[in-house]
Amino acid sequence: MENDPDVDGGGVGDQGVDGAGDPVLRADDVRKSYGEVTALSGADLAVGRGEVFGLIGPNGAGKTTLVRALTGTTAVEGTVRVLGTAPDAVDPERVGLLPQSFDPPGRLTARELVAYYAGLYDDARDVEAVLEAVGLASDADAWYETLSGGQRRRACVATALVNDPDVLFLDEPTTGIDPAGRRDIHRVIREAAAAGVTVFLTSHAMGEVERLADRVGLIREGSIVAVGSPESLIAAHGGEPTLTLRLEGAAERDVVESGVKAVRSGTPYDARRAGTTTARGGGAAGMAGAAGAAGTTDAAGAATIEITGVPLEGIGAVVDAVTDAGVGVESASWSEPSLEDVYLELTGEAYRPAGPESGTEASTGATPEPETKAGGDSERPESTAAEGSR
């Protein structure tokens, strides 16, 4: 596992259960195979009280199996502890689980569905308050089968919250939800964590994880290979900021080189980390082959260049150098590295969501994990709490 100074090996520092310093969730050398397919190959994890922990990784990397291990719905080798005990011994009222696939009876209203789950517990939250929290109060009397995909997901989130759990597992919680709905769910997650609830979030919406998670773990081939705050992971593995310039004409290599040199000499920035450029366009540009510079021109004679390692305060120096050389800048954009870049660096696979923060799994070509459902009770809808602990 990654051991960078700010990218830890899964520990939680002072966070723990009831102030005792013990993690709320712990997995030590957890292994699981389905026949000849290895789903987990020694996963280690520790998550503290009130922490939002995001788990990311390619399809088939072991995310679902690890969640099943933590919720006691699949047997594994190694040690798993939830709230200090074995997952199947935990009071189910203390655990909430929202699976990615959840299909309750359609002929229940949203209110009836949430009330049903509230009735399973001795000390559930007020149903109306939960519906209001997830933004479903105005549609509470609509049949579940008539709700939109986003409204259904809100109802499902409500069923995972109504028992007022100490630990909340959320698998793709905002799949199919519109931006306003996502904000509601994000607010609910933040409020839960602020109240001391430990939130274990799995999602393919990298922006969502980056905004919500206190720490992120990346799982690859059944092992967690890096853990840290989003900021520390990005600093360690995300690469450099990128400045993209759309020029009004072809750029000679000395023009771009002069801009890069301006950054090197004119800003308080590590010169060794500035200067790598790539370019997009049609034919070859005159700057091709220059040290630290490359470029192309399109059919109209314009060039689009990308220069990595340019800090925000260095944009002006690069643009000035280019314009001083007589080449107009049509547009300039600057972007910082993100969790998507970390994903690409550590998995070697491109992050390809189906839509903006859709939560839909990217197609990575990895071996899919065997599809099995958490154990359910045939006399009631599939529960969102850890069935193995009932």
Coordinates of N, CA and C in Angstrom, one line a residue, residues 59-196:
N59 N -14.0 -1.6 -12.3 CA -14.9 -2.7 -12.2 C -14.1 -4.0 -11.9
G60 N -14.6 -4.8 -11.1 CA -14.0 -6.1 -10.8 C -12.8 -6.0 -9.8
A61 N -12.5 -4.7 -9.3 CA -11.4 -4.6 -8.4 C -11.6 -5.1 -7.0
G62 N -12.9 -5.3 -6.6 CA -13.2 -5.8 -5.3 C -14.0 -4.9 -4.4
K63 N -14.5 -3.8 -5.0 CA -15.3 -2.9 -4.2 C -16.5 -3.5 -3.6
T64 N -17.3 -4.2 -4.4 CA -18.6 -4.8 -3.9 C -18.3 -5.9 -2.9
T65 N -17.3 -6.7 -3.2 CA -17.0 -7.8 -2.2 C -16.5 -7.2 -0.9
L66 N -15.7 -6.1 -0.9 CA -15.3 -5.6 0.4 C -16.5 -5.0 1.1
V67 N -17.4 -4.4 0.5 CA -18.6 -3.9 1.2 C -19.4 -5.1 1.8
R68 N -19.5 -6.2 1.0 CA -20.2 -7.3 1.5 C -19.5 -7.9 2.7
A69 N -18.2 -7.9 2.7 CA -17.4 -8.4 3.9 C -17.7 -7.5 5.1
L70 N -17.7 -6.2 4.9 CA -17.9 -5.3 6.0 C -19.3 -5.3 6.5
T71 N -20.3 -5.7 5.7 CA -21.7 -5.8 6.1 C -22.1 -7.2 6.6
G72 N -21.1 -8.1 6.5 CA -21.4 -9.5 7.0 C -22.3 -10.3 6.0
T73 N -22.3 -9.9 4.8 CA -23.2 -10.6 3.8 C -22.4 -11.6 3.0
T74 N -21.1 -11.7 3.2 CA -20.3 -12.7 2.5 C -19.2 -13.1 3.5
A75 N -18.8 -14.4 3.5 CA -17.8 -14.9 4.3 C -16.4 -14.6 3.7
V76 N -15.4 -14.2 4.5 CA -14.1 -13.9 3.9 C -13.1 -14.5 4.9
E77 N -11.8 -14.6 4.4 CA -10.7 -14.9 5.2 C -10.1 -13.6 5.7
G78 N -9.5 -13.6 6.8 CA -8.9 -12.4 7.4 C -9.8 -11.9 8.5
T79 N -9.6 -10.7 9.0 CA -10.3 -10.1 10.1 C -11.1 -8.9 9.7
V80 N -12.4 -8.9 10.0 CA -13.3 -7.8 9.7 C -14.0 -7.4 11.0
R81 N -14.0 -6.1 11.3 CA -14.6 -5.6 12.5 C -15.5 -4.4 12.2
V82 N -16.7 -4.4 12.7 CA -17.6 -3.2 12.5 C -18.1 -2.8 13.9
L83 N -17.8 -1.6 14.3 CA -18.2 -1.1 15.7 C -17.6 -2.1 16.7
G84 N -16.4 -2.5 16.4 CA -15.6 -3.3 17.4 C -16.0 -4.8 17.5
T85 N -16.9 -5.3 16.6 CA -17.2 -6.7 16.7 C -17.4 -7.3 15.3
A86 N -17.6 -8.6 15.2 CA -17.8 -9.2 13.9 C -19.1 -8.6 13.2
P87 N -19.1 -8.4 11.9 CA -20.2 -7.8 11.2 C -21.5 -8.5 11.5
D88 N -21.5 -9.8 11.5 CA -22.8 -10.5 11.7 C -23.3 -10.5 13.1
A89 N -22.5 -9.9 14.0 CA -22.9 -9.7 15.4 C -23.4 -8.3 15.8
V90 N -23.3 -7.4 14.8 CA -23.6 -6.0 15.1 C -25.2 -5.9 15.1
D91 N -25.6 -5.0 16.1 CA -27.1 -4.7 16.1 C -27.5 -4.1 14.8
P92 N -28.4 -4.7 14.1 CA -28.8 -4.1 12.7 C -29.3 -2.7 12.8
E93 N -29.8 -2.3 13.9 CA -30.2 -0.9 14.0 C -29.1 0.1 13.9
R94 N -27.9 -0.3 14.1 CA -26.7 0.6 14.1 C -26.1 0.7 12.7
V95 N -26.6 -0.1 11.7 CA -26.0 -0.1 10.4 C -27.1 0.2 9.3
G96 N -26.8 1.0 8.4 CA -27.7 1.3 7.3 C -26.9 1.0 6.0
L97 N -27.6 0.3 5.0 CA -27.0 -0.1 3.8 C -27.9 0.3 2.6
L98 N -27.3 1.0 1.7 CA -28.0 1.3 0.4 C -27.3 0.6 -0.7
P99 N -27.8 -0.5 -1.2 CA -27.1 -1.2 -2.3 C -27.3 -0.5 -3.6
Q100 N -26.5 -0.8 -4.6 CA -26.7 -0.1 -5.9 C -27.9 -0.6 -6.5
S101 N -28.3 -1.9 -6.4 CA -29.5 -2.4 -6.9 C -30.5 -2.6 -5.8
F102 N -31.6 -1.9 -5.9 CA -32.7 -1.9 -4.8 C -34.0 -1.9 -5.5
D103 N -34.8 -2.9 -5.3 CA -36.1 -3.0 -6.1 C -37.2 -3.3 -5.1
P104 N -37.7 -2.3 -4.4 CA -38.9 -2.6 -3.5 C -40.2 -2.7 -4.3
P105 N -41.3 -3.2 -3.6 CA -42.5 -3.3 -4.3 C -43.0 -1.9 -4.9
G106 N -43.5 -1.9 -6.1 CA -43.9 -0.7 -6.7 C -45.2 -0.1 -6.2
R107 N -46.0 -0.9 -5.6 CA -47.3 -0.5 -5.1 C -47.3 0.0 -3.7
L108 N -46.2 0.5 -3.3 CA -46.1 1.3 -2.0 C -45.8 2.7 -2.3
T109 N -46.4 3.6 -1.6 CA -46.0 5.0 -1.7 C -44.6 5.2 -1.1
A110 N -44.0 6.3 -1.4 CA -42.7 6.6 -0.8 C -42.8 6.6 0.7
R111 N -43.9 7.2 1.2 CA -44.1 7.3 2.6 C -44.2 5.9 3.2
E112 N -45.0 5.1 2.6 CA -45.2 3.7 3.1 C -44.0 2.9 3.1
L113 N -43.2 3.1 2.0 CA -41.9 2.4 1.9 C -41.0 2.7 3.1
V114 N -40.8 4.0 3.3 CA -39.9 4.4 4.4 C -40.5 4.1 5.8
A115 N -41.8 4.2 5.9 CA -42.5 3.8 7.2 C -42.3 2.3 7.4
Y116 N -42.3 1.5 6.4 CA -42.1 0.1 6.5 C -40.8 -0.2 7.2
Y117 N -39.7 0.4 6.6 CA -38.4 0.2 7.2 C -38.3 0.8 8.6
A118 N -38.9 1.9 8.9 CA -38.9 2.5 10.2 C -39.5 1.5 11.2
G119 N -40.5 0.7 10.8 CA -41.2 -0.2 11.7 C -40.4 -1.4 12.0
L120 N -39.2 -1.6 11.3 CA -38.4 -2.7 11.6 C -37.5 -2.5 12.9
Y121 N -37.5 -1.2 13.3 CA -36.5 -0.8 14.4 C -37.3 -0.2 15.6
D122 N -36.6 -0.3 16.7 CA -37.3 0.1 18.0 C -37.2 1.6 18.1
D123 N -36.2 2.2 17.5 CA -35.9 3.7 17.8 C -35.6 4.4 16.4
A124 N -36.6 4.3 15.5 CA -36.3 4.9 14.2 C -36.6 6.4 14.2
R125 N -36.1 7.0 13.2 CA -36.3 8.5 13.0 C -37.7 8.7 12.5
D126 N -38.1 10.0 12.6 CA -39.5 10.3 12.1 C -39.5 10.2 10.6
V127 N -40.5 9.5 10.1 CA -40.5 9.3 8.6 C -40.6 10.6 7.9
E128 N -41.5 11.5 8.3 CA -41.7 12.7 7.6 C -40.4 13.5 7.6
A129 N -39.6 13.5 8.6 CA -38.4 14.2 8.7 C -37.3 13.7 7.7
V130 N -37.3 12.4 7.6 CA -36.4 11.7 6.7 C -36.8 12.0 5.2
L131 N -38.1 11.9 4.9 CA -38.5 12.3 3.6 C -38.2 13.7 3.2
E132 N -38.3 14.6 4.2 CA -38.0 16.0 3.9 C -36.5 16.2 3.7
A133 N -35.7 15.4 4.5 CA -34.2 15.5 4.4 C -33.7 15.1 3.0
V134 N -34.3 14.1 2.4 CA -33.9 13.7 1.0 C -34.6 14.4 -0.1
G135 N -35.5 15.3 0.2 CA -36.1 16.1 -0.8 C -37.3 15.4 -1.5
L136 N -38.0 14.5 -0.7 CA -39.1 13.7 -1.3 C -40.4 14.0 -0.6
A137 N -40.5 15.0 0.3 CA -41.7 15.3 1.0 C -42.9 15.6 0.1
S138 N -42.7 16.3 -1.0 CA -43.8 16.7 -1.9 C -44.3 15.5 -2.7
D139 N -43.5 14.4 -2.8 CA -43.9 13.2 -3.6 C -44.1 12.0 -2.7
A140 N -44.3 12.3 -1.4 CA -44.4 11.2 -0.4 C -45.6 10.2 -0.7
D141 N -46.6 10.7 -1.3 CA -47.8 9.9 -1.5 C -47.9 9.3 -2.9
A142 N -46.9 9.4 -3.7 CA -46.8 8.8 -5.0 C -46.4 7.4 -4.9
W143 N -47.0 6.5 -5.8 CA -46.5 5.1 -5.8 C -45.1 5.1 -6.2
Y144 N -44.3 4.2 -5.6 CA -42.9 4.0 -5.9 C -42.7 3.8 -7.4
E145 N -43.6 3.0 -8.0 CA -43.5 2.6 -9.4 C -43.7 3.8 -10.3
T146 N -44.3 4.9 -9.8 CA -44.6 6.1 -10.7 C -43.5 7.1 -10.5
L147 N -42.6 6.9 -9.6 CA -41.5 7.9 -9.3 C -40.5 7.9 -10.4
S148 N -39.8 9.0 -10.7 CA -38.7 9.0 -11.6 C -37.6 8.2 -11.0
G149 N -36.6 7.9 -11.8 CA -35.4 7.2 -11.4 C -34.7 8.0 -10.2
G150 N -34.6 9.3 -10.3 CA -34.0 10.0 -9.3 C -34.8 10.0 -8.0
Q151 N -36.1 10.1 -8.1 CA -37.0 10.1 -7.0 C -36.9 8.8 -6.3
R152 N -36.9 7.7 -7.0 CA -36.7 6.4 -6.5 C -35.5 6.3 -5.6
R153 N -34.4 6.8 -6.2 CA -33.1 6.7 -5.5 C -33.2 7.5 -4.2
R154 N -33.9 8.6 -4.2 CA -34.0 9.4 -3.0 C -34.8 8.6 -1.9
A155 N -35.8 7.9 -2.4 CA -36.6 7.0 -1.5 C -35.7 5.9 -0.9
C156 N -34.9 5.4 -1.7 CA -34.0 4.3 -1.2 C -33.0 4.8 -0.2
V157 N -32.5 6.0 -0.5 CA -31.6 6.6 0.5 C -32.3 6.8 1.8
A158 N -33.6 7.3 1.8 CA -34.4 7.5 3.0 C -34.5 6.2 3.8
T159 N -34.7 5.0 3.1 CA -34.8 3.8 3.8 C -33.5 3.4 4.6
A160 N -32.4 3.8 4.0 CA -31.1 3.6 4.7 C -30.8 4.5 5.9
L161 N -31.5 5.6 5.9 CA -31.3 6.6 7.0 C -32.3 6.5 8.1
V162 N -33.4 5.9 7.9 CA -34.6 6.0 8.8 C -34.3 5.3 10.2
N163 N -33.4 4.3 10.2 CA -33.0 3.7 11.5 C -32.0 4.4 12.3
D164 N -31.6 5.6 11.8 CA -30.6 6.5 12.4 C -29.3 5.7 12.8
P165 N -28.6 5.2 11.7 CA -27.5 4.3 12.0 C -26.3 5.0 12.4
D166 N -25.4 4.2 13.0 CA -24.0 4.7 13.4 C -23.1 4.5 12.2
V167 N -23.3 3.6 11.3 CA -22.5 3.3 10.2 C -23.4 3.3 9.0
L168 N -23.1 4.0 7.9 CA -23.9 4.1 6.7 C -23.1 3.7 5.5
F169 N -23.5 2.6 4.8 CA -22.9 2.2 3.6 C -23.8 2.7 2.4
L170 N -23.2 3.4 1.5 CA -23.9 4.0 0.4 C -23.2 3.6 -0.9
D171 N -23.8 2.8 -1.7 CA -23.3 2.3 -3.0 C -23.9 3.1 -4.1
E172 N -23.2 4.0 -4.7 CA -23.7 4.9 -5.8 C -25.0 5.6 -5.4
P173 N -24.9 6.4 -4.3 CA -26.2 6.9 -3.8 C -26.9 7.9 -4.7
T174 N -26.2 8.6 -5.6 CA -26.8 9.6 -6.5 C -27.0 9.2 -7.9
T175 N -27.0 7.9 -8.2 CA -27.2 7.4 -9.5 C -28.6 7.9 -10.0
G176 N -28.6 8.5 -11.2 CA -29.9 8.9 -11.8 C -30.5 10.1 -11.2
I177 N -29.9 10.8 -10.2 CA -30.5 11.9 -9.5 C -30.0 13.2 -10.2
D178 N -30.9 14.2 -10.3 CA -30.6 15.4 -11.0 C -29.7 16.3 -10.0
P179 N -29.1 17.4 -10.5 CA -28.2 18.2 -9.7 C -28.8 18.6 -8.4
A180 N -30.1 19.1 -8.4 CA -30.7 19.5 -7.2 C -30.8 18.4 -6.2
G181 N -31.2 17.2 -6.7 CA -31.3 16.0 -5.8 C -29.9 15.6 -5.3
R182 N -28.9 15.7 -6.1 CA -27.5 15.4 -5.6 C -27.1 16.3 -4.5
R183 N -27.5 17.6 -4.6 CA -27.1 18.5 -3.5 C -27.8 18.1 -2.2
D184 N -29.1 17.7 -2.3 CA -29.8 17.2 -1.1 C -29.1 16.0 -0.5
I185 N -28.8 15.0 -1.3 CA -28.1 13.8 -0.8 C -26.7 14.2 -0.2
H186 N -26.0 15.1 -0.9 CA -24.7 15.5 -0.3 C -24.9 16.1 1.0
R187 N -25.9 17.0 1.1 CA -26.1 17.7 2.4 C -26.4 16.6 3.5
V188 N -27.3 15.7 3.2 CA -27.6 14.6 4.1 C -26.4 13.9 4.6
I189 N -25.5 13.6 3.7 CA -24.2 12.8 4.0 C -23.4 13.7 4.9
R190 N -23.2 15.0 4.6 CA -22.4 15.8 5.5 C -23.0 16.0 6.8
E191 N -24.3 16.1 6.9 CA -25.0 16.3 8.2 C -24.8 15.0 9.0
A192 N -24.9 13.8 8.4 CA -24.8 12.6 9.1 C -23.4 12.5 9.7
A193 N -22.4 12.8 8.9 CA -21.0 12.7 9.3 C -20.7 13.7 10.5
A194 N -21.3 14.9 10.4 CA -21.1 15.9 11.4 C -21.7 15.4 12.7
A195 N -22.8 14.6 12.7 CA -23.4 14.0 13.8 C -22.7 12.8 14.4
G196 N -21.6 12.4 13.7 CA -20.8 11.2 14.2 C -21.0 10.0 13.4

